[in-house]
Tab-separated table of C-alpha atoms and ligand atoms in Angstrom:
chain	number	residue	atom	x	y	z
A	1	MET	CA	4.357	22.483	13.801
A	2	LYS	CA	2.077	20.430	11.536
A	3	HIS	CA	-1.023	19.020	13.136
A	4	ILE	CA	-2.009	15.448	12.237
A	5	LEU	CA	-5.400	13.985	13.064
A	6	ILE	CA	-5.503	10.219	13.576
A	7	VAL	CA	-8.908	8.594	13.240
A	8	GLU	CA	-8.571	5.033	14.449
A	9	ASP	CA	-10.689	2.953	16.808
A	10	GLU	CA	-7.929	0.512	17.720
A	11	ILE	CA	-6.410	2.379	20.625
A	12	LYS	CA	-3.100	0.518	20.506
A	13	ILE	CA	-2.476	1.421	16.873
A	14	ALA	CA	-3.521	5.015	17.461
A	15	GLN	CA	-1.187	5.304	20.443
A	16	LEU	CA	1.747	3.917	18.468
A	17	LEU	CA	1.111	6.375	15.657
A	18	GLU	CA	0.801	9.280	18.054
A	19	ASP	CA	4.078	8.397	19.787
A	20	TYR	CA	5.929	8.017	16.538
A	21	LEU	CA	4.574	11.165	14.927
A	22	GLN	CA	5.234	13.210	18.060
A	23	ALA	CA	8.792	11.903	18.145
A	24	ASN	CA	9.082	13.311	14.630
A	25	ALA	CA	7.937	16.768	15.719
A	26	TYR	CA	4.295	16.549	14.676
A	27	GLN	CA	1.416	17.639	16.817
A	28	THR	CA	-1.242	14.909	16.960
A	29	SER	CA	-4.868	14.495	17.879
A	30	HIS	CA	-6.840	11.274	18.038
A	31	LEU	CA	-10.476	10.425	17.450
A	32	ALA	CA	-11.872	6.910	17.819
A	33	ASP	CA	-15.450	7.545	16.704
A	34	GLY	CA	-16.399	8.161	13.081
A	35	LEU	CA	-19.284	10.449	13.959
A	36	ALA	CA	-17.073	13.045	15.610
A	37	VAL	CA	-14.717	13.647	12.695
A	38	GLU	CA	-16.438	16.229	10.467
A	39	ALA	CA	-17.213	18.703	13.223
A	40	TRP	CA	-13.748	18.278	14.694
A	41	VAL	CA	-12.047	18.949	11.366
A	42	LYS	CA	-14.182	22.036	10.794
A	43	SER	CA	-13.169	23.555	14.096
A	44	HIS	CA	-9.513	22.446	14.246
A	45	ASN	CA	-8.283	22.559	10.650
A	46	PRO	CA	-5.611	19.824	10.815
A	47	ASP	CA	-2.793	19.719	8.235
A	48	LEU	CA	-3.288	16.056	7.407
A	49	ILE	CA	-5.647	13.224	8.363
A	50	LEU	CA	-4.860	9.537	8.806
A	51	LEU	CA	-8.231	7.902	8.405
A	52	ASP	CA	-9.089	4.306	9.199
A	53	ILE	CA	-11.918	2.732	7.189
A	54	MET	CA	-13.611	0.405	9.678
A	55	LEU	CA	-14.839	2.710	12.427
A	56	PRO	CA	-17.759	2.811	14.822
A	57	GLY	CA	-20.420	5.396	13.989
A	58	LYS	CA	-19.485	6.189	10.407
A	59	ASP	CA	-17.016	4.435	8.146
A	60	GLY	CA	-13.890	6.104	6.817
A	61	LEU	CA	-15.044	6.146	3.196
A	62	GLU	CA	-18.221	8.043	4.074
A	63	ILE	CA	-16.244	10.426	6.259
A	64	CYS	CA	-13.752	11.113	3.494
A	65	LYS	CA	-16.541	11.860	1.015
A	66	ALA	CA	-18.184	14.221	3.479
A	67	LEU	CA	-14.907	16.017	4.261
A	68	ARG	CA	-14.307	16.614	0.570
A	69	HIS	CA	-17.398	18.829	0.465
A	70	PHE	CA	-15.619	21.465	2.487
A	71	THR	CA	-11.869	20.795	2.645
A	72	ASP	CA	-8.868	19.810	0.510
A	73	VAL	CA	-6.883	18.650	3.557
A	74	PRO	CA	-4.650	15.716	2.589
A	75	ILE	CA	-6.232	12.430	3.641
A	76	ILE	CA	-4.341	9.145	3.877
A	77	MET	CA	-6.633	6.156	4.289
A	78	LEU	CA	-5.600	3.242	6.470
A	79	THR	CA	-7.043	0.116	4.918
A	80	ALA	CA	-6.836	-3.633	5.243
A	81	ARG	CA	-8.917	-4.063	2.091
A	82	VAL	CA	-6.599	-3.877	-0.905
A	83	GLU	CA	-9.466	-4.260	-3.370
A	84	GLU	CA	-10.840	-0.879	-2.356
A	85	ILE	CA	-7.794	1.141	-3.343
A	86	ASP	CA	-9.083	2.280	-6.733
A	87	ARG	CA	-12.263	3.523	-5.151
A	88	ILE	CA	-10.434	5.216	-2.289
A	89	LEU	CA	-8.298	7.262	-4.644
A	90	GLY	CA	-11.111	7.845	-7.113
A	91	LEU	CA	-13.149	10.994	-7.398
A	92	GLU	CA	-16.071	9.571	-5.478
A	93	ILE	CA	-14.124	9.171	-2.233
A	94	GLY	CA	-11.296	11.577	-2.955
A	95	ALA	CA	-8.511	10.423	-0.636
A	96	ASP	CA	-4.945	11.418	-1.522
A	97	ASP	CA	-3.130	8.250	-0.579
A	98	TYR	CA	-3.539	4.999	1.331
A	99	ILE	CA	-1.474	2.775	3.570
A	100	CYS	CA	-2.222	-0.930	3.813
A	101	LYS	CA	-2.664	-2.548	7.181
A	102	PRO	CA	-0.684	-3.927	8.847
A	103	PHE	CA	1.859	-1.106	8.592
A	104	SER	CA	4.876	0.011	10.563
A	105	SER	CA	4.775	3.381	12.318
A	106	ARG	CA	7.957	4.269	10.500
A	107	GLU	CA	6.270	3.724	7.131
A	108	VAL	CA	3.420	5.998	8.161
A	109	VAL	CA	5.772	8.799	9.155
A	110	VAL	CA	7.618	8.507	5.850
A	111	ARG	CA	4.350	8.783	3.915
A	112	VAL	CA	3.100	11.680	6.009
A	113	LYS	CA	6.338	13.570	5.434
A	114	ALA	CA	6.262	12.875	1.696
A	115	MET	CA	2.661	14.025	1.409
A	116	LEU	CA	3.238	17.274	3.283
A	117	ARG	CA	6.385	17.984	1.293
A	118	ARG	CA	4.564	17.380	-1.987
A	119	LEU	CA	1.806	19.698	-0.881
A	120	ASP	CA	4.240	22.463	0.024
A	121	LYS	CA	5.714	22.198	-3.450
A	122	VAL	CA	2.320	22.318	-5.115
A	123	MET	CA	1.356	25.368	-3.070
A	124	THR	CA	4.512	27.172	-4.105
A	125	LYS	CA	3.925	26.254	-7.723
A	126	GLN	CA	0.285	27.274	-7.669
A	127	GLN	CA	1.354	30.677	-6.526
A	128	SER	CA	3.850	30.923	-9.344
A	129	HIS	CA	1.627	30.253	-12.337
A	130	PRO	CA	-1.063	32.692	-13.336
A	131	LEU	CA	-4.057	30.398	-13.898
A	132	THR	CA	-7.088	31.498	-11.900
A	133	ILE	CA	-10.428	29.760	-11.816
A	134	ASN	CA	-13.584	31.298	-10.475
A	135	ARG	CA	-16.270	28.682	-9.833
A	136	GLU	CA	-18.964	31.237	-9.186
A	137	THR	CA	-18.627	33.161	-12.409
A	138	PHE	CA	-17.332	30.181	-14.417
A	139	ILE	CA	-14.469	32.301	-15.664
A	140	ALA	CA	-10.984	30.912	-16.132
A	141	GLN	CA	-8.124	33.289	-16.746
A	142	TYR	CA	-4.495	32.940	-17.547
A	143	GLY	CA	-2.824	36.133	-16.531
A	144	LYS	CA	-5.170	38.753	-17.911
A	145	GLN	CA	-6.462	36.614	-20.740
A	146	THR	CA	-9.801	34.897	-20.418
A	147	LEU	CA	-10.163	31.330	-21.614
A	148	THR	CA	-13.386	30.749	-23.507
A	149	LEU	CA	-14.340	27.308	-22.286
A	150	THR	CA	-17.323	25.005	-22.603
A	151	PRO	CA	-18.817	23.845	-19.269
A	152	VAL	CA	-17.115	20.470	-19.697
A	153	GLU	CA	-13.738	22.046	-20.395
A	154	PHE	CA	-14.182	24.313	-17.395
A	155	LYS	CA	-14.873	21.345	-15.101
A	156	LEU	CA	-11.835	19.498	-16.415
A	157	LEU	CA	-9.523	22.462	-16.040
A	158	ASP	CA	-10.781	23.115	-12.522
A	159	LEU	CA	-10.080	19.513	-11.561
A	160	PHE	CA	-6.595	19.409	-13.089
A	161	ASN	CA	-5.742	22.724	-11.500
A	162	GLN	CA	-6.694	21.496	-8.040
A	163	HIS	CA	-4.509	18.410	-8.215
A	164	PRO	CA	-1.394	18.844	-10.341
A	165	GLU	CA	0.478	15.588	-10.985
A	166	ARG	CA	-2.472	13.459	-9.993
A	167	VAL	CA	-3.212	10.882	-12.690
A	168	TYR	CA	-6.870	10.587	-13.660
A	169	HIS	CA	-8.304	7.598	-15.456
A	170	ARG	CA	-10.508	8.429	-18.410
A	171	ASP	CA	-13.389	6.797	-16.530
A	172	GLN	CA	-12.849	9.065	-13.535
A	173	LEU	CA	-12.873	12.094	-15.788
A	174	LEU	CA	-16.069	10.924	-17.462
A	175	ASP	CA	-17.729	10.419	-14.093
A	176	HIS	CA	-16.626	13.873	-13.090
A	177	ILE	CA	-17.967	15.739	-16.094
A	178	TYR	CA	-21.185	13.805	-16.678
A	179	ASP	CA	-23.053	13.154	-13.477
A	180	ASP	CA	-26.164	11.920	-15.257
A	181	GLY	CA	-24.561	8.530	-15.919
A	182	ARG	CA	-24.792	8.862	-19.695
A	183	VAL	CA	-22.761	6.482	-21.801
A	184	VAL	CA	-19.869	8.140	-23.561
A	185	THR	CA	-16.670	6.722	-24.943
A	186	HIS	CA	-13.108	7.386	-23.932
A	187	ARG	CA	-12.677	9.163	-27.220
A	188	THR	CA	-15.056	11.856	-25.959
A	189	ILE	CA	-12.625	12.667	-23.164
A	190	ASP	CA	-9.698	12.726	-25.564
A	191	THR	CA	-11.526	15.263	-27.716
A	192	HIS	CA	-12.359	17.526	-24.758
A	193	ILE	CA	-8.753	17.391	-23.563
A	194	LYS	CA	-7.460	18.137	-27.037
A	195	ASN	CA	-9.659	21.231	-27.261
A	196	LEU	CA	-8.748	22.343	-23.752
A	197	ARG	CA	-5.039	22.034	-24.526
A	198	LYS	CA	-5.486	24.080	-27.683
A	199	LYS	CA	-7.197	26.826	-25.696
A	200	LEU	CA	-4.466	26.798	-23.059
A	201	GLN	CA	-1.878	27.129	-25.798
A	202	GLN	CA	-3.755	30.021	-27.339
A	203	VAL	CA	-3.377	32.052	-24.152
A	204	GLY	CA	0.273	31.045	-23.842
A	205	ALA	CA	-0.187	28.882	-20.739
A	206	GLU	CA	3.246	27.362	-20.890
A	207	GLU	CA	3.603	26.741	-17.164
A	208	PHE	CA	0.378	24.754	-16.983
A	209	THR	CA	0.149	21.687	-19.191
A	210	ILE	CA	-2.013	18.583	-19.425
A	211	SER	CA	-0.245	15.464	-20.566
A	212	SER	CA	-1.477	11.987	-21.359
A	213	VAL	CA	-0.411	9.023	-19.278
A	214	TYR	CA	-0.102	6.041	-21.560
A	215	GLY	CA	-2.807	3.445	-21.082
A	216	VAL	CA	-4.419	5.330	-18.195
A	217	GLY	CA	-5.560	8.879	-18.763
A	218	TYR	CA	-4.276	12.351	-18.082
A	219	LYS	CA	-2.498	14.525	-15.549
A	220	SER	CA	-1.602	18.174	-15.302
A	221	HIS	CA	1.808	19.573	-14.681
A	222	VAL	CA	2.894	22.936	-13.390
A	223	SER	CA	6.397	24.102	-14.186
A	224	SER	CA	7.967	27.104	-12.619
B	301	CA	CA1	-10.785	0.096	12.646
């Protein structure tokens, strides 16, 4: 049974979500205070989190950022502020999806199911391709072959490997690889990606590819 944590200070909404998720065979827990979330997640390891933004104690965006320091648990933000969506899904906050308020409980269940299903698929795929990345030694290997990567290429590959199929804007990728705020052009990213692809090809990484998304940026794809 998958365990869903609902973080929502409006008790009525939380109760509705709990009822609906439980009716769909999910185990649920509910927290109403933002300050309690990190410790709770550490000790209970939920399978997915529905996270409201406006909360007492600590807001959902800050919580999400903090959670990302120690867990990849799928996080769906509940937001009434449409203008924040880019930021929510961006690297800085790192949520996986969002649902706009007001929502129907049915919609939430559909999205939760879809997210968990997608994750199961990704897990299966990750086990089936031989790319391994060691962040402590900075060594990336495909099967038994070592990829000779620059630090920037390593960071990019690590990111794409963690989130197959997720589309990254060039700006997000730039923010990710240069944290000193230096000014670089989109062409810089294109060059790094081009080199990284070449190196992946050299080791015969056919199951792991990085493709461009027209007008946006890049995503990785794992084929079995
Ligand atoms: Ca709220």
